[in-house]
CSV table of C-alpha atoms and ligand atoms in Angstrom, one decimal:
chain,number,residue,atom,x,y,z
A,101,MET,CA,91.0,38.3,62.5
A,102,ASN,CA,92.9,35.6,64.3
A,103,GLU,CA,90.3,33.7,66.4
A,104,SER,CA,92.8,31.2,68.0
A,105,THR,CA,94.1,31.6,71.6
A,106,PRO,CA,97.0,34.0,71.7
A,107,ASP,CA,100.4,32.6,72.9
A,108,ARG,CA,101.2,33.8,76.4
A,109,TYR,CA,104.4,35.7,77.4
A,110,GLY,CA,105.3,37.9,80.3
A,111,VAL,CA,107.9,39.5,82.5
A,112,VAL,CA,108.6,38.3,86.0
A,113,GLY,CA,110.4,40.6,88.5
A,114,PHE,CA,110.1,42.4,91.9
A,115,PRO,CA,108.9,45.1,91.7
A,116,VAL,CA,107.7,44.9,88.2
A,117,HIS,CA,104.7,47.3,87.9
A,118,HIS,CA,106.8,50.0,86.3
A,119,SER,CA,108.1,47.7,83.5
A,120,ARG,CA,107.8,49.0,79.9
A,121,SER,CA,108.2,45.5,78.5
A,122,PRO,CA,104.4,44.9,78.0
A,123,LEU,CA,104.2,48.0,75.9
A,124,ILE,CA,107.3,47.1,73.9
A,125,HIS,CA,106.2,43.6,73.1
A,126,ARG,CA,102.7,44.8,72.2
A,127,LEU,CA,104.2,47.2,69.7
A,128,PHE,CA,106.4,44.4,68.3
A,129,ALA,CA,103.5,42.0,68.0
A,130,GLN,CA,101.4,44.7,66.2
A,131,GLN,CA,104.2,45.4,63.8
A,132,THR,CA,104.9,41.8,63.0
A,133,ALA,CA,101.3,40.5,63.2
A,134,GLN,CA,102.1,38.0,65.9
A,135,HIS,CA,99.1,36.7,68.0
A,136,LEU,CA,100.3,36.9,71.6
A,137,THR,CA,99.7,38.4,75.0
A,138,TYR,CA,102.3,39.8,77.4
A,139,GLU,CA,101.7,40.2,81.1
A,140,LEU,CA,103.3,41.5,84.3
A,141,ILE,CA,104.1,38.9,86.9
A,142,GLU,CA,105.2,40.1,90.3
A,143,ALA,CA,107.1,37.5,92.3
A,144,GLU,CA,109.2,37.9,95.4
A,145,PRO,CA,112.5,36.0,95.5
A,146,GLY,CA,111.0,33.1,97.4
A,147,GLU,CA,108.1,32.8,94.9
A,148,PHE,CA,110.1,32.9,91.7
A,149,GLU,CA,110.4,29.2,90.9
A,150,VAL,CA,106.7,28.6,91.6
A,151,ALA,CA,105.7,31.6,89.5
A,152,VAL,CA,107.8,30.3,86.5
A,153,ARG,CA,106.7,26.7,86.7
A,154,GLY,CA,103.1,27.8,87.1
A,155,PHE,CA,103.2,30.0,84.0
A,156,GLY,CA,104.7,27.1,82.0
A,157,ALA,CA,102.2,24.6,83.3
A,158,ALA,CA,99.4,26.9,82.3
A,159,GLY,CA,100.7,26.9,78.7
A,160,GLY,CA,102.9,30.0,78.8
A,161,ARG,CA,105.5,30.1,76.1
A,162,GLY,CA,108.2,32.5,77.4
A,163,LEU,CA,109.1,34.9,80.1
A,164,ASN,CA,111.5,37.8,80.4
A,165,VAL,CA,113.2,37.9,83.8
A,166,THR,CA,114.2,41.1,85.5
A,167,VAL,CA,115.7,42.2,88.8
A,168,PRO,CA,116.2,40.4,91.2
A,169,HIS,CA,115.7,37.0,89.5
A,170,LYS,CA,118.3,36.8,86.7
A,171,GLU,CA,120.6,34.5,88.6
A,172,ALA,CA,117.8,32.4,89.9
A,173,ALA,CA,116.6,32.0,86.3
A,174,PHE,CA,120.1,30.8,85.4
A,175,GLU,CA,119.9,28.1,88.0
A,176,LEU,CA,116.5,27.0,86.9
A,177,ALA,CA,117.1,26.7,83.1
A,178,LYS,CA,118.0,23.3,81.8
A,179,ASP,CA,119.4,24.4,78.5
A,180,LEU,CA,121.5,27.6,78.3
A,181,GLY,CA,122.5,29.9,75.4
A,182,SER,CA,126.2,30.8,75.3
A,183,GLU,CA,125.6,34.4,76.4
A,184,ALA,CA,123.6,33.2,79.4
A,185,ARG,CA,126.4,30.7,80.3
A,186,GLU,CA,129.0,33.5,80.1
A,187,ALA,CA,127.1,36.0,82.1
A,188,GLY,CA,125.8,33.5,84.7
A,189,ALA,CA,122.4,35.2,84.3
A,190,VAL,CA,119.2,34.7,82.3
A,191,ASN,CA,116.8,37.4,81.1
A,192,THR,CA,114.8,35.2,78.7
A,193,LEU,CA,113.1,31.9,79.5
A,194,THR,CA,111.5,29.7,76.8
A,195,PHE,CA,109.2,26.8,77.5
A,196,LYS,CA,109.7,24.2,74.9
A,197,ALA,CA,108.6,20.5,74.9
A,198,GLY,CA,108.6,20.4,78.7
A,199,ARG,CA,112.1,21.9,78.9
A,200,LEU,CA,113.1,25.3,80.1
A,201,ARG,CA,115.7,27.2,78.0
A,202,GLY,CA,117.5,30.2,79.3
A,203,ASP,CA,119.1,33.0,77.2
A,204,ASN,CA,120.6,36.3,77.9
A,205,THR,CA,119.9,39.1,75.5
A,206,ASP,CA,121.1,42.0,77.6
A,207,GLY,CA,124.6,42.1,76.2
A,208,ILE,CA,123.5,41.8,72.6
A,209,GLY,CA,120.9,44.5,73.2
A,210,PHE,CA,123.4,46.9,74.7
A,211,LEU,CA,126.0,46.4,71.9
A,212,ARG,CA,123.4,46.8,69.2
A,213,ASP,CA,122.2,50.1,70.7
A,214,LEU,CA,125.7,51.4,71.2
A,215,THR,CA,127.2,50.4,67.9
A,216,GLN,CA,124.3,50.3,65.4
A,217,ASN,CA,121.7,52.8,66.7
A,218,LEU,CA,124.1,55.3,68.2
A,219,GLY,CA,127.0,54.6,65.8
A,220,ARG,CA,129.7,54.3,68.5
A,221,ALA,CA,132.7,51.9,68.1
A,222,VAL,CA,134.1,50.0,71.0
A,223,GLU,CA,137.0,48.3,69.1
A,224,GLY,CA,140.3,49.6,70.3
A,225,ARG,CA,138.6,52.2,72.6
A,226,ARG,CA,139.2,52.8,76.3
A,227,VAL,CA,136.0,51.8,78.0
A,228,LEU,CA,135.1,52.3,81.7
A,229,ILE,CA,132.3,50.5,83.4
A,230,LEU,CA,131.1,51.9,86.7
A,231,GLY,CA,129.6,49.2,88.9
A,232,ALA,CA,130.1,45.5,89.3
A,233,GLY,CA,126.6,44.0,89.9
A,234,GLY,CA,124.4,42.0,87.6
A,235,ALA,CA,123.9,44.9,85.1
A,236,ALA,CA,127.7,45.3,84.7
A,237,ARG,CA,128.2,41.5,84.2
A,238,GLY,CA,125.7,41.4,81.4
A,239,ILE,CA,127.6,43.8,79.2
A,240,ILE,CA,131.2,42.6,79.8
A,241,PRO,CA,131.1,39.6,77.4
A,242,PRO,CA,130.0,41.7,74.4
A,243,LEU,CA,132.6,44.4,75.2
A,244,LEU,CA,135.4,42.0,75.5
A,245,GLY,CA,134.2,40.1,72.4
A,246,GLY,CA,134.0,43.4,70.6
A,247,GLY,CA,137.7,44.0,71.0
A,248,VAL,CA,137.9,46.9,73.4
A,249,GLY,CA,141.3,48.4,73.7
A,250,ARG,CA,141.2,48.6,77.5
A,251,LEU,CA,138.4,47.7,79.8
A,252,VAL,CA,138.4,49.2,83.3
A,253,LEU,CA,135.8,48.1,85.9
A,254,ALA,CA,135.4,50.5,88.8
A,255,ASN,CA,133.3,49.8,91.9
A,256,ARG,CA,132.7,51.2,95.4
A,257,THR,CA,133.4,47.7,96.8
A,258,ILE,CA,136.6,46.6,95.2
A,259,GLU,CA,136.2,42.9,96.3
A,260,ARG,CA,133.1,42.7,94.0
A,261,ALA,CA,135.1,44.1,91.1
A,262,GLU,CA,137.8,41.4,91.8
A,263,GLN,CA,135.2,38.7,91.7
A,264,VAL,CA,133.9,39.9,88.3
A,265,ARG,CA,137.4,40.1,86.9
A,266,GLU,CA,138.0,36.4,87.9
A,267,GLN,CA,134.6,35.4,86.4
A,268,PHE,CA,135.5,36.8,83.0
A,269,ARG,CA,139.2,36.0,83.0
A,270,SER,CA,138.9,33.5,80.1
A,271,LEU,CA,137.2,36.2,77.9
A,272,GLY,CA,139.8,38.9,78.3
A,273,ALA,CA,141.7,41.4,80.5
A,274,ILE,CA,139.8,43.7,82.9
A,275,ASP,CA,141.6,46.3,85.1
A,276,ILE,CA,139.8,47.1,88.3
A,277,ALA,CA,139.7,50.3,90.4
A,278,ARG,CA,137.9,52.1,93.2
A,279,PHE,CA,136.3,55.3,92.1
A,280,ASP,CA,138.8,57.6,93.7
A,281,GLU,CA,141.7,55.7,92.0
A,282,LEU,CA,140.2,57.0,88.6
A,283,ALA,CA,141.1,60.6,89.5
A,284,GLY,CA,143.9,61.7,87.2
A,285,GLU,CA,143.2,59.1,84.5
A,286,PRO,CA,142.8,60.6,81.0
A,287,ALA,CA,139.1,60.8,80.0
A,288,PHE,CA,137.6,57.5,78.7
A,289,ASP,CA,136.2,57.1,75.2
A,290,VAL,CA,133.1,55.3,76.5
A,291,VAL,CA,131.8,55.5,80.1
A,292,ILE,CA,129.0,53.1,81.1
A,293,ASN,CA,127.0,53.5,84.3
A,294,ALA,CA,125.9,50.2,85.8
A,295,THR,CA,125.5,51.4,89.3
A,296,SER,CA,122.4,52.6,91.1
A,297,ALA,CA,124.4,55.5,92.6
A,298,GLY,CA,122.4,58.8,92.7
A,299,LEU,CA,119.0,57.1,92.7
A,300,ARG,CA,118.4,58.1,96.3
A,301,GLY,CA,119.3,61.7,95.7
A,302,GLU,CA,123.0,61.5,96.6
A,303,ARG,CA,125.7,62.9,94.3
A,304,PRO,CA,127.2,60.2,92.1
A,305,PRO,CA,130.7,59.5,93.6
A,306,PHE,CA,132.8,59.5,90.4
A,307,PRO,CA,135.7,61.8,89.8
A,308,GLY,CA,135.0,64.3,87.0
A,309,ASP,CA,138.3,63.5,85.2
A,310,ILE,CA,136.8,60.3,83.7
A,311,VAL,CA,134.8,62.3,81.2
A,312,GLY,CA,135.7,64.9,78.6
A,313,PRO,CA,134.5,66.5,75.4
A,314,ASP,CA,135.2,63.3,73.5
A,315,SER,CA,133.6,60.9,76.0
A,316,PHE,CA,130.4,59.1,75.2
A,317,CYS,CA,128.4,58.2,78.3
A,318,TYR,CA,125.8,55.5,78.4
A,319,ASP,CA,123.5,54.9,81.4
A,320,LEU,CA,122.1,51.4,81.6
A,321,ALA,CA,119.2,53.0,83.6
A,322,TYR,CA,116.4,55.1,82.2
A,323,SER,CA,113.8,57.4,83.6
A,324,ARG,CA,111.3,60.0,82.6
A,325,GLY,CA,113.6,62.9,83.2
A,326,ASP,CA,117.4,62.9,83.1
A,327,THR,CA,118.9,60.0,85.1
A,328,PRO,CA,121.3,61.1,87.9
A,329,PHE,CA,124.3,59.8,85.8
A,330,VAL,CA,123.3,61.6,82.6
A,331,ALA,CA,122.9,64.8,84.6
A,332,TRP,CA,126.3,64.2,86.3
A,333,ALA,CA,128.0,63.5,82.9
A,334,SER,CA,126.5,66.6,81.3
A,335,GLU,CA,127.6,68.8,84.3
A,336,HIS,CA,131.2,67.4,84.0
A,337,GLY,CA,131.5,68.2,80.3
A,338,ALA,CA,130.9,64.8,78.7
A,339,GLY,CA,130.6,65.0,74.9
A,340,GLU,CA,127.3,63.1,74.9
A,341,ALA,CA,125.3,61.2,77.6
A,342,VAL,CA,122.3,59.0,76.9
A,343,GLN,CA,119.9,56.8,78.8
A,344,GLY,CA,119.4,53.0,78.2
A,345,TRP,CA,116.1,53.2,76.4
A,346,GLY,CA,117.6,51.7,73.2
A,347,MET,CA,119.1,48.8,75.1
A,348,LEU,CA,115.8,48.1,76.7
A,349,VAL,CA,114.1,47.8,73.3
A,350,GLU,CA,117.0,45.9,71.7
A,351,GLN,CA,117.2,43.2,74.4
A,352,ALA,CA,113.4,42.9,74.1
A,353,ALA,CA,113.7,42.5,70.3
A,354,GLU,CA,116.2,39.8,70.7
A,355,SER,CA,113.9,37.9,73.1
A,356,PHE,CA,111.1,38.4,70.7
A,357,TYR,CA,113.2,36.9,67.9
A,358,ILE,CA,114.1,33.9,70.1
A,359,TRP,CA,110.4,33.3,70.8
A,360,ARG,CA,108.8,34.1,67.5
A,361,GLY,CA,111.6,33.8,64.8
A,362,VAL,CA,110.7,37.3,63.6
A,363,ARG,CA,112.9,40.4,64.0
A,364,PRO,CA,110.9,43.5,64.8
A,365,ASP,CA,112.0,47.0,63.6
A,366,THR,CA,113.2,48.6,66.8
A,367,ALA,CA,113.6,52.2,65.7
A,368,PRO,CA,109.9,53.2,65.8
A,369,VAL,CA,109.5,51.6,69.2
A,370,ILE,CA,112.6,53.4,70.7
A,371,ARG,CA,111.1,56.6,69.2
A,372,GLU,CA,107.7,56.0,70.8
A,373,LEU,CA,109.2,55.3,74.3
A,374,ILE,CA,111.4,58.4,74.1
A,375,ASP,CA,108.5,60.6,72.8
A,376,GLY,CA,106.4,59.1,75.6
A,377,ARG,CA,108.7,60.6,78.2
A,378,GLY,CA,108.6,63.8,76.3
A,379,GLY,CA,112.3,64.3,75.8
A,380,ALA,CA,115.5,63.6,73.9
A,381,ARG,CA,117.6,60.4,74.3
B,473,ATR,P1,122.3,45.4,89.4
B,473,ATR,O1,121.9,44.0,89.2
B,473,ATR,O2,121.3,46.4,88.8
B,473,ATR,O3,123.7,45.6,88.8
B,473,ATR,P2,123.3,45.3,92.1
B,473,ATR,O4,123.8,43.9,91.8
B,473,ATR,O5,122.6,45.6,93.4
B,473,ATR,O6,122.3,45.7,90.9
B,473,ATR,O7,124.5,46.3,91.8
B,473,ATR,C1,124.4,47.7,92.1
B,473,ATR,C2,125.7,48.4,91.7
B,473,ATR,O8,125.5,49.7,92.1
B,473,ATR,C3,126.9,47.9,92.5
B,473,ATR,O9,128.1,48.0,91.7
B,473,ATR,C4,126.9,48.8,93.7
B,473,ATR,O10,128.2,49.0,94.3
B,473,ATR,P3,128.6,47.9,95.5
B,473,ATR,O11,129.1,46.7,94.8
B,473,ATR,O12,129.8,48.7,96.2
B,473,ATR,O13,127.4,47.8,96.4
B,473,ATR,C5,126.5,50.1,93.0
B,473,ATR,N1,126.0,51.1,94.0
B,473,ATR,C6,124.8,51.2,94.5
B,473,ATR,N2,124.6,52.3,95.2
B,473,ATR,C7,125.7,53.0,95.1
B,473,ATR,C8,126.2,54.3,95.6
B,473,ATR,N3,125.4,55.0,96.4
B,473,ATR,N4,127.4,54.7,95.3
B,473,ATR,C9,128.2,53.9,94.5
B,473,ATR,N5,127.9,52.7,94.0
B,473,ATR,C10,126.6,52.3,94.3
């Protein structure tokens, strides 16, 4: 039995009560015999900095950062990992010797799930990202770094897609489009949903042409039942469509590694989350 005080970690977001991160990090800690606690910290945008500094002052070791605070965390961190600098967003904060370090593990988590867990290649493939918000920005650096054949970024608001293209210009070429401009394109090899379209019950506004029997569809979102995008992709004849549970666990594993220097085995944790929702990926 370890009688010492456990190291404190947590996730800060708004809202955050639905987060699965405490469960994931608890499973990692059990598996790797790490003595730690992991809590939920709800902070509205105006309260973010005070919440982070208070957690550090109370001896906290690290925080995951979720919507809507990833850009604010980027501004706050004194030292930045290269992925955080590229994405302009931070999802992992580490308190070390009075300094705050910011990393971004979203891109690595996504790429590991797609290529290692799901066995899908991106090199040379035609890849389409739907959406141009924070979630899209997090996955662009690893896709460009992974040698995609062509990367198309489609968004309802084209100006936002243009901004993202400029932000990543030094990393590689991105073609941009409105959703209706994708009609008539041959089906993409990989289609990634980074929008919140459909979450309010409306039909996702994507032309059916973008997916075909050889398309692999990945939703960065996840839910108990099918997400609207997974349902849409299946209806439109996509070869396969999965939710982002694996990315959620992989980005957490990378944060855990940054904090503890130990790499947890992600497969049983992904299994447990998927079984917990009583369905397939
Ligand atoms: P996140 O950080 O999760 O990416 P965000 O920055 O609010 O969140 O971005 C949400 C994305 O979903 C954007 O690409 C947004 O499109 P706009 O840039 O045009 O707003 C997209 N989105 C949200 N609701 C949508 C809808 N009903 N139809 C199409 N796109 C939608």
